[in-house]
PDB file of C-alpha atoms in Angstrom:
ATOM      1  CA  MET A   1       0.075   0.082   0.154  1.00 49.00           C
ATOM      2  CA  SER A   2       0.967   3.419  -0.418  1.00 54.00           C
ATOM      3  CA  PRO A   3      -0.197   7.001   0.132  1.00 54.00           C
ATOM      4  CA  ALA A   4      -2.111   8.890  -2.612  1.00 54.00           C
ATOM      5  CA  ALA A   5      -2.316  12.200  -3.499  1.00 60.00           C
ATOM      6  CA  ALA A   6      -4.786  14.004  -5.856  1.00 77.00           C
ATOM      7  CA  ARG A   7      -2.273  14.507  -8.900  1.00 88.00           C
ATOM      8  CA  MET A   8      -2.516  17.400 -11.536  1.00 95.00           C
ATOM      9  CA  ALA A   9      -3.349  16.339 -14.662  1.00 96.00           C
ATOM     10  CA  TRP A  10      -0.802  16.870 -17.547  1.00 97.00           C
ATOM     11  CA  GLY A  11      -2.583  18.896 -19.745  1.00 96.00           C
ATOM     12  CA  ALA A  12      -3.013  21.570 -16.392  1.00 97.00           C
ATOM     13  CA  ALA A  13       0.707  21.796 -16.034  1.00 97.00           C
ATOM     14  CA  PRO A  14       1.619  25.321 -16.638  1.00 97.00           C
ATOM     15  CA  ALA A  15       2.115  25.860 -20.168  1.00 98.00           C
ATOM     16  CA  ARG A  16       5.885  26.641 -20.154  1.00 98.00           C
ATOM     17  CA  VAL A  17       6.426  23.285 -18.317  1.00 98.00           C
ATOM     18  CA  ARG A  18       4.946  21.518 -21.092  1.00 98.00           C
ATOM     19  CA  GLY A  19       6.732  23.310 -23.985  1.00 98.00           C
ATOM     20  CA  TRP A  20      10.218  22.696 -22.148  1.00 98.00           C
ATOM     21  CA  VAL A  21       9.117  19.138 -22.478  1.00 98.00           C
ATOM     22  CA  GLU A  22       8.173  18.891 -25.962  1.00 98.00           C
ATOM     23  CA  ASP A  23      11.653  20.761 -26.481  1.00 98.00           C
ATOM     24  CA  ALA A  24      13.497  18.244 -24.485  1.00 98.00           C
ATOM     25  CA  LEU A  25      12.229  15.472 -26.582  1.00 98.00           C
ATOM     26  CA  GLY A  26      12.189  16.963 -29.882  1.00 98.00           C
ATOM     27  CA  GLY A  27       8.509  17.592 -30.696  1.00 98.00           C
ATOM     28  CA  PRO A  28       4.733  18.258 -29.575  1.00 98.00           C
ATOM     29  CA  VAL A  29       3.360  15.726 -27.269  1.00 98.00           C
ATOM     30  CA  VAL A  30       0.378  14.134 -28.849  1.00 98.00           C
ATOM     31  CA  HIS A  31      -0.418  11.646 -26.251  1.00 98.00           C
ATOM     32  CA  ALA A  32      -0.270  11.538 -22.700  1.00 98.00           C
ATOM     33  CA  VAL A  33      -1.268   9.158 -19.944  1.00 97.00           C
ATOM     34  CA  ASP A  34      -1.827  10.376 -16.365  1.00 96.00           C
ATOM     35  CA  GLN A  35      -0.510   8.468 -13.663  1.00 92.00           C
ATOM     36  CA  VAL A  36      -1.787   7.917 -10.324  1.00 84.00           C
ATOM     37  CA  GLY A  37      -0.494   6.811  -7.128  1.00 76.00           C
ATOM     38  CA  GLY A  38       2.318   8.532  -5.255  1.00 74.00           C
ATOM     39  CA  MET A  39       2.480  11.038  -2.807  1.00 75.00           C
ATOM     40  CA  SER A  40       3.575  14.178  -4.868  1.00 83.00           C
ATOM     41  CA  PRO A  41       0.564  16.645  -6.162  1.00 89.00           C
ATOM     42  CA  GLY A  42       2.473  17.316  -9.339  1.00 94.00           C
ATOM     43  CA  PRO A  43       1.542  15.614 -12.838  1.00 96.00           C
ATOM     44  CA  ALA A  44       3.236  12.540 -13.695  1.00 96.00           C
ATOM     45  CA  ALA A  45       2.505  10.976 -17.228  1.00 97.00           C
ATOM     46  CA  ARG A  46       3.449   8.712 -19.883  1.00 97.00           C
ATOM     47  CA  VAL A  47       4.244  10.652 -22.934  1.00 98.00           C
ATOM     48  CA  ARG A  48       4.693  10.020 -26.671  1.00 98.00           C
ATOM     49  CA  THR A  49       5.692  13.230 -29.168  1.00 98.00           C
ATOM     50  CA  SER A  50       4.548  12.990 -32.978  1.00 98.00           C
ATOM     51  CA  ALA A  51       7.496  11.226 -34.030  1.00 98.00           C
ATOM     52  CA  GLY A  52       6.729   8.403 -31.500  1.00 98.00           C
ATOM     53  CA  ARG A  53       9.314   9.085 -28.768  1.00 98.00           C
ATOM     54  CA  ARG A  54       8.152   8.030 -25.464  1.00 98.00           C
ATOM     55  CA  ALA A  55       9.561   9.207 -22.008  1.00 98.00           C
ATOM     56  CA  PHE A  56       7.780   9.451 -18.457  1.00 98.00           C
ATOM     57  CA  VAL A  57       7.446  12.792 -17.266  1.00 98.00           C
ATOM     58  CA  LYS A  58       6.972  14.007 -13.197  1.00 97.00           C
ATOM     59  CA  ALA A  59       6.735  17.815 -12.238  1.00 98.00           C
ATOM     60  CA  VAL A  60       6.243  19.955  -9.441  1.00 97.00           C
ATOM     61  CA  GLY A  61       6.213  23.263  -8.295  1.00 96.00           C
ATOM     62  CA  PRO A  62       6.560  24.690  -4.735  1.00 95.00           C
ATOM     63  CA  GLU A  63       2.847  25.959  -4.870  1.00 94.00           C
ATOM     64  CA  LEU A  64       1.623  22.270  -4.862  1.00 93.00           C
ATOM     65  CA  HIS A  65       3.712  21.170  -2.205  1.00 90.00           C
ATOM     66  CA  PRO A  66       6.798  22.864  -0.661  1.00 90.00           C
ATOM     67  CA  ASP A  67       8.980  19.487  -0.048  1.00 90.00           C
ATOM     68  CA  THR A  68       8.804  17.810  -3.139  1.00 92.00           C
ATOM     69  CA  PRO A  69      11.042  20.078  -5.304  1.00 95.00           C
ATOM     70  CA  GLU A  70      13.375  19.092  -2.861  1.00 95.00           C
ATOM     71  CA  LEU A  71      13.033  15.357  -3.400  1.00 95.00           C
ATOM     72  CA  PHE A  72      13.283  15.912  -7.201  1.00 97.00           C
ATOM     73  CA  ARG A  73      16.725  17.738  -7.202  1.00 97.00           C
ATOM     74  CA  ARG A  74      17.904  15.149  -4.820  1.00 97.00           C
ATOM     75  CA  GLU A  75      16.654  12.446  -7.527  1.00 98.00           C
ATOM     76  CA  VAL A  76      17.957  14.030 -10.415  1.00 98.00           C
ATOM     77  CA  ALA A  77      21.394  14.696  -9.088  1.00 98.00           C
ATOM     78  CA  VAL A  78      21.378  11.129  -7.713  1.00 98.00           C
ATOM     79  CA  LEU A  79      20.413   9.680 -11.125  1.00 98.00           C
ATOM     80  CA  ARG A  80      22.748  12.093 -12.781  1.00 98.00           C
ATOM     81  CA  VAL A  81      25.749  10.955 -10.396  1.00 97.00           C
ATOM     82  CA  LEU A  82      24.896   7.253 -11.033  1.00 97.00           C
ATOM     83  CA  GLY A  83      24.712   7.203 -14.880  1.00 96.00           C
ATOM     84  CA  PRO A  84      22.666   4.879 -17.370  1.00 96.00           C
ATOM     85  CA  ASP A  85      21.993   1.369 -15.949  1.00 97.00           C
ATOM     86  CA  PRO A  86      19.082  -1.191 -16.771  1.00 96.00           C
ATOM     87  CA  ARG A  87      18.283  -1.221 -13.241  1.00 97.00           C
ATOM     88  CA  TRP A  88      17.303   1.925 -12.855  1.00 97.00           C
ATOM     89  CA  ALA A  89      15.017   4.327 -15.313  1.00 97.00           C
ATOM     90  CA  THR A  90      17.641   6.652 -17.224  1.00 97.00           C
ATOM     91  CA  LEU A  91      17.224  10.385 -16.996  1.00 98.00           C
ATOM     92  CA  LEU A  92      16.819  11.664 -19.972  1.00 98.00           C
ATOM     93  CA  ASP A  93      16.598  15.384 -19.181  1.00 98.00           C
ATOM     94  CA  ALA A  94      15.380  17.797 -16.109  1.00 98.00           C
ATOM     95  CA  LEU A  95      14.839  21.310 -15.721  1.00 98.00           C
ATOM     96  CA  ASP A  96      15.061  23.218 -12.304  1.00 97.00           C
ATOM     97  CA  GLU A  97      13.410  26.790 -12.289  1.00 97.00           C
ATOM     98  CA  GLY A  98      15.044  27.707  -8.900  1.00 94.00           C
ATOM     99  CA  SER A  99      13.504  28.233  -5.358  1.00 90.00           C
ATOM    100  CA  ASP A 100      10.413  29.505  -6.546  1.00 92.00           C
ATOM    101  CA  GLY A 101       9.701  27.303  -9.528  1.00 96.00           C
ATOM    102  CA  TRP A 102       9.181  24.292 -11.023  1.00 98.00           C
ATOM    103  CA  VAL A 103      11.302  20.820 -11.325  1.00 98.00           C
ATOM    104  CA  VAL A 104      10.689  18.732 -14.266  1.00 98.00           C
ATOM    105  CA  LEU A 105      12.380  14.998 -14.695  1.00 98.00           C
ATOM    106  CA  VAL A 106      12.029  13.550 -17.925  1.00 98.00           C
ATOM    107  CA  LEU A 107      12.853   9.990 -17.635  1.00 98.00           C
ATOM    108  CA  GLU A 108      12.784   6.574 -19.786  1.00 97.00           C
ATOM    109  CA  ASP A 109       9.539   5.191 -19.935  1.00 97.00           C
ATOM    110  CA  VAL A 110      10.152   1.813 -18.671  1.00 97.00           C
ATOM    111  CA  GLU A 111       7.710  -0.882 -19.932  1.00 96.00           C
ATOM    112  CA  GLY A 112       7.014  -2.789 -17.006  1.00 96.00           C
ATOM    113  CA  ARG A 113       4.244  -3.305 -14.338  1.00 96.00           C
ATOM    114  CA  HIS A 114       4.754  -3.967 -10.611  1.00 96.00           C
ATOM    115  CA  PRO A 115       5.447  -6.982  -8.656  1.00 97.00           C
ATOM    116  CA  VAL A 116       2.958  -8.785  -6.751  1.00 97.00           C
ATOM    117  CA  ALA A 117       4.211  -8.735  -3.432  1.00 96.00           C
ATOM    118  CA  ALA A 118       2.010 -11.249  -2.261  1.00 97.00           C
ATOM    119  CA  ASP A 119       3.279 -13.771  -4.546  1.00 97.00           C
ATOM    120  CA  ASP A 120       6.694 -15.231  -3.242  1.00 98.00           C
ATOM    121  CA  ALA A 121       8.043 -15.650  -6.645  1.00 97.00           C
ATOM    122  CA  GLU A 122       7.902 -11.855  -7.781  1.00 97.00           C
ATOM    123  CA  ALA A 123       8.777 -11.066  -3.891  1.00 97.00           C
ATOM    124  CA  ALA A 124      11.824 -13.416  -4.281  1.00 97.00           C
ATOM    125  CA  LEU A 125      12.367 -11.628  -7.862  1.00 97.00           C
ATOM    126  CA  THR A 126      12.621  -8.042  -6.232  1.00 97.00           C
ATOM    127  CA  VAL A 127      14.721  -9.217  -3.739  1.00 98.00           C
ATOM    128  CA  ALA A 128      17.339 -10.423  -5.625  1.00 98.00           C
ATOM    129  CA  ALA A 129      17.475  -7.123  -7.855  1.00 98.00           C
ATOM    130  CA  VAL A 130      17.477  -5.056  -4.646  1.00 98.00           C
ATOM    131  CA  GLU A 131      20.434  -7.124  -3.507  1.00 98.00           C
ATOM    132  CA  ASP A 132      22.240  -7.302  -6.819  1.00 98.00           C
ATOM    133  CA  LEU A 133      21.596  -3.086  -7.367  1.00 97.00           C
ATOM    134  CA  THR A 134      22.917  -2.820  -3.298  1.00 98.00           C
ATOM    135  CA  ALA A 135      26.234  -4.801  -4.436  1.00 97.00           C
ATOM    136  CA  GLU A 136      26.943  -2.559  -7.410  1.00 97.00           C
ATOM    137  CA  LEU A 137      26.198   0.793  -5.519  1.00 97.00           C
ATOM    138  CA  GLY A 138      28.544  -0.509  -2.843  1.00 96.00           C
ATOM    139  CA  ARG A 139      31.326  -0.787  -5.276  1.00 96.00           C
ATOM    140  CA  ARG A 140      30.682   3.155  -6.024  1.00 95.00           C
ATOM    141  CA  PRO A 141      32.095   5.901  -3.805  1.00 95.00           C
ATOM    142  CA  LEU A 142      29.345   7.702  -1.736  1.00 96.00           C
ATOM    143  CA  PRO A 143      28.659  10.982  -3.317  1.00 96.00           C
ATOM    144  CA  ASP A 144      29.563  13.682  -1.464  1.00 95.00           C
ATOM    145  CA  ALA A 145      27.489  17.103  -1.085  1.00 95.00           C
ATOM    146  CA  ALA A 146      30.020  18.890  -3.557  1.00 96.00           C
ATOM    147  CA  THR A 147      29.409  16.130  -6.283  1.00 96.00           C
ATOM    148  CA  LEU A 148      25.666  16.225  -5.935  1.00 96.00           C
ATOM    149  CA  ASP A 149      25.566  20.141  -6.258  1.00 95.00           C
ATOM    150  CA  ALA A 150      27.740  19.975  -9.437  1.00 95.00           C
ATOM    151  CA  ARG A 151      24.842  17.935 -10.877  1.00 94.00           C
ATOM    152  CA  GLY A 152      21.976  19.746 -10.045  1.00 92.00           C
ATOM    153  CA  ALA A 153      21.234  18.975  -6.232  1.00 91.00           C
ATOM    154  CA  ARG A 154      21.353  23.243  -5.424  1.00 93.00           C
ATOM    155  CA  GLY A 155      22.138  22.303  -1.775  1.00 93.00           C
ATOM    156  CA  VAL A 156      19.679  18.956  -1.190  1.00 95.00           C
ATOM    157  CA  GLY A 157      22.019  16.217   0.039  1.00 95.00           C
ATOM    158  CA  LEU A 158      21.839  12.692   0.536  1.00 97.00           C
ATOM    159  CA  VAL A 159      19.041  11.828   3.246  1.00 97.00           C
ATOM    160  CA  ASP A 160      20.810  11.196   6.586  1.00 97.00           C
ATOM    161  CA  LEU A 161      19.487   7.960   7.517  1.00 98.00           C
ATOM    162  CA  PRO A 162      20.959   7.278  10.811  1.00 98.00           C
ATOM    163  CA  ARG A 163      18.936  10.321  12.044  1.00 97.00           C
ATOM    164  CA  ARG A 164      16.318   8.560  10.478  1.00 98.00           C
ATOM    165  CA  LEU A 165      16.824   5.888  13.004  1.00 98.00           C
ATOM    166  CA  ARG A 166      17.289   8.028  16.123  1.00 98.00           C
ATOM    167  CA  MET A 167      13.739   9.414  14.918  1.00 98.00           C
ATOM    168  CA  TRP A 168      12.360   5.942  15.100  1.00 98.00           C
ATOM    169  CA  ALA A 169      14.076   5.657  18.508  1.00 98.00           C
ATOM    170  CA  ASP A 170      12.282   8.612  19.938  1.00 98.00           C
ATOM    171  CA  ALA A 171       9.052   7.291  18.735  1.00 98.00           C
ATOM    172  CA  CYS A 172       9.379   4.686  20.883  1.00 98.00           C
ATOM    173  CA  LEU A 173       9.424   6.988  23.640  1.00 98.00           C
ATOM    174  CA  GLU A 174       5.715   7.882  22.594  1.00 97.00           C
ATOM    175  CA  VAL A 175       3.981   4.558  22.354  1.00 97.00           C
ATOM    176  CA  ASP A 176       1.937   5.434  25.351  1.00 96.00           C
ATOM    177  CA  LEU A 177       0.616   8.683  23.575  1.00 96.00           C
ATOM    178  CA  PRO A 178      -3.425   8.730  23.735  1.00 95.00           C
ATOM    179  CA  GLY A 179      -4.539   7.370  20.758  1.00 94.00           C
ATOM    180  CA  VAL A 180      -1.378   5.443  19.324  1.00 95.00           C
ATOM    181  CA  ARG A 181      -2.275   2.072  18.522  1.00 95.00           C
ATOM    182  CA  VAL A 182       0.714  -0.359  19.219  1.00 97.00           C
ATOM    183  CA  PRO A 183       0.303  -4.355  20.586  1.00 97.00           C
ATOM    184  CA  ALA A 184       1.196  -4.700  24.159  1.00 97.00           C
ATOM    185  CA  ARG A 185       3.774  -6.751  23.287  1.00 97.00           C
ATOM    186  CA  VAL A 186       5.534  -3.900  21.111  1.00 98.00           C
ATOM    187  CA  ALA A 187       4.893  -1.160  24.063  1.00 97.00           C
ATOM    188  CA  THR A 188       6.704  -3.392  26.529  1.00 98.00           C
ATOM    189  CA  ALA A 189       9.706  -4.042  23.876  1.00 98.00           C
ATOM    190  CA  ALA A 190       9.836  -0.434  22.894  1.00 98.00           C
ATOM    191  CA  PRO A 191      12.749   0.560  25.428  1.00 98.00           C
ATOM    192  CA  GLY A 192      14.916  -2.322  24.300  1.00 98.00           C
ATOM    193  CA  VAL A 193      13.899  -1.633  20.464  1.00 98.00           C
ATOM    194  CA  ARG A 194      15.232   2.078  21.162  1.00 98.00           C
ATOM    195  CA  GLU A 195      18.410   1.189  22.191  1.00 98.00           C
ATOM    196  CA  ARG A 196      19.016  -0.947  19.067  1.00 98.00           C
ATOM    197  CA  LEU A 197      18.064   1.688  16.963  1.00 98.00           C
ATOM    198  CA  LEU A 198      20.184   4.114  18.554  1.00 98.00           C
ATOM    199  CA  ALA A 199      23.068   1.701  18.268  1.00 98.00           C
ATOM    200  CA  LEU A 200      22.185   1.176  14.851  1.00 98.00           C
ATOM    201  CA  ALA A 201      22.373   4.504  13.995  1.00 98.00           C
ATOM    202  CA  GLU A 202      26.018   4.960  15.072  1.00 98.00           C
ATOM    203  CA  GLN A 203      27.088   2.515  12.401  1.00 98.00           C
ATOM    204  CA  PRO A 204      29.045   4.036   9.422  1.00 96.00           C
ATOM    205  CA  THR A 205      27.619   5.334   6.569  1.00 97.00           C
ATOM    206  CA  THR A 206      29.319   3.627   3.524  1.00 94.00           C
ATOM    207  CA  HIS A 207      26.701   3.044   0.963  1.00 96.00           C
ATOM    208  CA  LEU A 208      24.258   4.899  -1.289  1.00 98.00           C
ATOM    209  CA  VAL A 209      20.730   3.547  -0.283  1.00 98.00           C
ATOM    210  CA  HIS A 210      17.461   4.117  -2.295  1.00 98.00           C
ATOM    211  CA  TRP A 211      15.496   3.769   1.140  1.00 98.00           C
ATOM    212  CA  ASP A 212      12.081   3.630  -0.519  1.00 96.00           C
ATOM    213  CA  VAL A 213      12.292   0.581  -1.526  1.00 97.00           C
ATOM    214  CA  ARG A 214       8.541  -1.176  -2.031  1.00 95.00           C
ATOM    215  CA  ALA A 215       6.560  -2.824  -4.647  1.00 95.00           C
ATOM    216  CA  ASP A 216       5.273   0.662  -5.831  1.00 93.00           C
ATOM    217  CA  ASN A 217       8.963   1.831  -6.648  1.00 96.00           C
ATOM    218  CA  VAL A 218       9.509  -1.456  -8.415  1.00 97.00           C
ATOM    219  CA  LEU A 219       9.118  -2.637 -11.897  1.00 97.00           C
ATOM    220  CA  VAL A 220       9.278  -5.796 -13.775  1.00 98.00           C
ATOM    221  CA  ARG A 221      10.159  -5.486 -17.187  1.00 97.00           C
ATOM    222  CA  PRO A 222       8.577  -8.053 -19.841  1.00 96.00           C
ATOM    223  CA  THR A 223      11.990  -9.632 -19.780  1.00 96.00           C
ATOM    224  CA  GLY A 224      11.817 -10.283 -16.167  1.00 95.00           C
ATOM    225  CA  ASP A 225      14.585  -7.638 -15.474  1.00 97.00           C
ATOM    226  CA  VAL A 226      13.822  -5.766 -12.607  1.00 98.00           C
ATOM    227  CA  VAL A 227      13.965  -1.748 -12.561  1.00 98.00           C
ATOM    228  CA  LEU A 228      14.017   0.506  -9.500  1.00 98.00           C
ATOM    229  CA  VAL A 229      12.130   3.917  -9.706  1.00 97.00           C
ATOM    230  CA  ASP A 230      11.535   6.783  -7.526  1.00 97.00           C
ATOM    231  CA  TRP A 231      15.211   8.066  -5.698  1.00 98.00           C
ATOM    232  CA  GLY A 232      14.028  11.172  -4.309  1.00 97.00           C
ATOM    233  CA  GLN A 233      14.357   9.450  -0.732  1.00 96.00           C
ATOM    234  CA  ALA A 234      18.165   8.302  -1.480  1.00 98.00           C
ATOM    235  CA  GLY A 235      20.326   8.679   1.565  1.00 98.00           C
ATOM    236  CA  ALA A 236      23.629   7.461   2.995  1.00 97.00           C
ATOM    237  CA  GLY A 237      23.217   4.405   4.858  1.00 97.00           C
ATOM    238  CA  THR A 238      24.594   0.648   5.185  1.00 98.00           C
ATOM    239  CA  GLY A 239      24.583  -2.115   3.153  1.00 98.00           C
ATOM    240  CA  TRP A 240      21.714  -4.187   4.758  1.00 98.00           C
ATOM    241  CA  MET A 241      19.051  -1.552   4.305  1.00 98.00           C
ATOM    242  CA  ASP A 242      17.768  -1.818   0.952  1.00 98.00           C
ATOM    243  CA  PRO A 243      18.155  -5.375   0.927  1.00 98.00           C
ATOM    244  CA  LEU A 244      16.029  -5.668   4.426  1.00 98.00           C
ATOM    245  CA  LEU A 245      13.461  -2.670   3.144  1.00 98.00           C
ATOM    246  CA  ALA A 246      13.132  -5.169  -0.107  1.00 98.00           C
ATOM    247  CA  ARG A 247      11.217  -7.722   2.235  1.00 98.00           C
ATOM    248  CA  MET A 248       9.363  -4.961   4.046  1.00 98.00           C
ATOM    249  CA  ASP A 249       6.002  -5.687   1.888  1.00 97.00           C
ATOM    250  CA  ARG A 250       5.811  -9.152   3.546  1.00 98.00           C
ATOM    251  CA  ALA A 251       6.638  -8.210   6.741  1.00 98.00           C
ATOM    252  CA  GLN A 252       3.419  -9.310   7.979  1.00 97.00           C
ATOM    253  CA  ASP A 253       3.991 -12.981   7.244  1.00 96.00           C
ATOM    254  CA  ALA A 254       6.385 -15.733   8.289  1.00 97.00           C
ATOM    255  CA  TRP A 255       7.716 -15.459   4.445  1.00 98.00           C
ATOM    256  CA  PHE A 256       9.927 -12.282   5.453  1.00 98.00           C
ATOM    257  CA  ASP A 257      11.431 -14.026   8.323  1.00 98.00           C
ATOM    258  CA  ASP A 258      12.718 -17.126   6.065  1.00 98.00           C
ATOM    259  CA  SER A 259      14.052 -14.675   3.498  1.00 98.00           C
ATOM    260  CA  VAL A 260      15.979 -12.602   6.119  1.00 98.00           C
ATOM    261  CA  ARG A 261      17.692 -16.073   6.919  1.00 97.00           C
ATOM    262  CA  SER A 262      18.358 -16.819   3.632  1.00 98.00           C
ATOM    263  CA  THR A 263      19.678 -13.430   2.182  1.00 98.00           C
ATOM    264  CA  ALA A 264      22.656 -13.312  -0.267  1.00 97.00           C
ATOM    265  CA  SER A 265      23.404  -9.807   1.181  1.00 98.00           C
ATOM    266  CA  PRO A 266      26.409 -10.310   3.346  1.00 97.00           C
ATOM    267  CA  ALA A 267      25.658  -7.120   5.263  1.00 98.00           C
ATOM    268  CA  LEU A 268      21.806  -8.110   6.029  1.00 98.00           C
ATOM    269  CA  ALA A 269      23.309 -11.614   6.742  1.00 98.00           C
ATOM    270  CA  ALA A 270      25.756 -10.082   9.586  1.00 98.00           C
ATOM    271  CA  LEU A 271      22.573  -8.281  10.760  1.00 98.00           C
ATOM    272  CA  PRO A 272      21.654  -9.933  14.016  1.00 98.00           C
ATOM    273  CA  GLU A 273      17.918 -10.873  13.947  1.00 98.00           C
ATOM    274  CA  GLU A 274      17.458  -8.493  17.145  1.00 98.00           C
ATOM    275  CA  ASP A 275      18.478  -5.601  14.733  1.00 98.00           C
ATOM    276  CA  VAL A 276      16.100  -6.588  11.889  1.00 98.00           C
ATOM    277  CA  THR A 277      13.357  -7.090  14.700  1.00 98.00           C
ATOM    278  CA  ALA A 278      14.009  -3.320  15.646  1.00 98.00           C
ATOM    279  CA  PHE A 279      14.084  -1.886  12.306  1.00 98.00           C
ATOM    280  CA  LEU A 280      10.648  -3.464  11.586  1.00 98.00           C
ATOM    281  CA  THR A 281       9.404  -2.357  14.942  1.00 98.00           C
ATOM    282  CA  GLY A 282      10.628   1.195  14.802  1.00 98.00           C
ATOM    283  CA  LEU A 283       9.074   2.073  11.421  1.00 98.00           C
ATOM    284  CA  GLY A 284       6.031   0.433  12.786  1.00 98.00           C
ATOM    285  CA  VAL A 285       5.851   2.461  15.798  1.00 98.00           C
ATOM    286  CA  LEU A 286       6.974   5.592  14.089  1.00 97.00           C
ATOM    287  CA  LEU A 287       4.091   5.344  11.474  1.00 96.00           C
ATOM    288  CA  ALA A 288       1.776   4.541  14.677  1.00 96.00           C
ATOM    289  CA  VAL A 289       2.717   7.662  16.474  1.00 96.00           C
ATOM    290  CA  ARG A 290       2.577   9.922  13.303  1.00 94.00           C
ATOM    291  CA  ALA A 291      -0.748   8.778  12.747  1.00 91.00           C
ATOM    292  CA  VAL A 292      -1.583  10.654  16.066  1.00 91.00           C
ATOM    293  CA  THR A 293       1.204  13.326  16.223  1.00 90.00           C
ATOM    294  CA  HIS A 294       1.058  14.326  12.447  1.00 85.00           C
ATOM    295  CA  ALA A 295      -2.680  13.625  11.967  1.00 75.00           C
ATOM    296  CA  ASP A 296      -3.212  16.810   9.533  1.00 69.00           C
ATOM    297  CA  VAL A 297       0.472  17.241   8.092  1.00 65.00           C
ATOM    298  CA  GLY A 298       0.951  15.566   4.461  1.00 62.00           C
ATOM    299  CA  PRO A 299      -1.065  15.059   1.356  1.00 62.00           C
ATOM    300  CA  PRO A 300      -4.729  13.391   1.496  1.00 59.00           C
ATOM    301  CA  GLY A 301      -4.094   9.148   1.950  1.00 68.00           C
ATOM    302  CA  LEU A 302      -1.005   9.659   3.886  1.00 76.00           C
ATOM    303  CA  GLN A 303      -3.305   9.052   7.326  1.00 78.00           C
ATOM    304  CA  ALA A 304      -4.810   6.428   6.222  1.00 83.00           C
ATOM    305  CA  PHE A 305      -1.376   5.013   4.932  1.00 85.00           C
ATOM    306  CA  ARG A 306       0.020   5.242   8.545  1.00 89.00           C
ATOM    307  CA  LEU A 307      -2.476   3.586  10.438  1.00 92.00           C
ATOM    308  CA  ALA A 308      -2.713   0.573   7.898  1.00 93.00           C
ATOM    309  CA  GLU A 309       0.734   0.045   7.285  1.00 95.00           C
ATOM    310  CA  SER A 310       1.614   0.435  11.219  1.00 97.00           C
ATOM    311  CA  GLU A 311      -0.804  -1.696  11.742  1.00 97.00           C
ATOM    312  CA  ARG A 312       0.602  -4.494   9.203  1.00 97.00           C
ATOM    313  CA  LEU A 313       4.345  -3.832  10.083  1.00 98.00           C
ATOM    314  CA  LEU A 314       3.309  -4.189  13.896  1.00 98.00           C
ATOM    315  CA  ARG A 315       1.767  -7.684  13.474  1.00 98.00           C
ATOM    316  CA  GLY A 316       5.320  -9.103  11.924  1.00 98.00           C
ATOM    317  CA  SER A 317       6.824  -7.271  15.091  1.00 98.00           C
ATOM    318  CA  VAL A 318       4.634  -9.084  17.544  1.00 98.00           C
ATOM    319  CA  ARG A 319       5.456 -12.311  15.811  1.00 98.00           C
ATOM    320  CA  ARG A 320       8.989 -11.686  16.076  1.00 98.00           C
ATOM    321  CA  LEU A 321       8.859 -10.958  19.548  1.00 96.00           C
ATOM    322  CA  ALA A 322       6.792 -13.596  20.578  1.00 88.00           C
TER     323      ALA A 322
END
């Protein structure tokens, strides 16, 4: 499940934005299919020009959502650093109008579908692809701020993932707030979970991490090859993070436990089971707490997402804490 914002249609995007996209693609757009889902309220569309050229375009301005342009700038810079590779959608061009303007990405239109997370074989396919991607990223240097700025980040660095873990740890102090829905077993375990999360936050950040690995951000080509999209949450972290996140769509059932134990990722294999449980529990607790403390913050659909996802993740936590 993912939160869904009410997206602007492609035809409602500013004329200058649509004009720039046509210039970038070398001809007028004669067909556009608006895409649904995701958290951005900006337009996202598969487009085709009069010459038959295809692309996937997504765009946003600060008047639609003040934080999303930052995500887009990070994605542009990260994809430029990474360069073309069949494991992610190629960035064809990008426009950044500055702090008061729009950010537009023109990407490869990947022919593919989202995997069915509930299907064991498709879940395993995603996991294997993410572990392969993680190995590749581990062979590359972690881009610093100067490298990202040279490629269009405009001061937007990688997400500080240890800080995220500390936020999860802080949420463990709030499980007793009125309205927070966590199982009693999770509430009892929260202090220990917090300590493990704080310890994980002290691990060296050696890897570029996608961080938003879930079925909605994965496409399976007709060939069976897997493509990871939406790099706006990319951060500096460790080599076990994406392989573990690739399994989180199934955290509510025992497939998750078996898959973690059989991982091909050396970093995840070395992670203690108690730390796996702490990571899963910390995310579930954060969402449960935010459903109360940030109930009015975010796009439409986010609140329902927090509640549903926290319940699902914490079912997995209860199973592992038993």
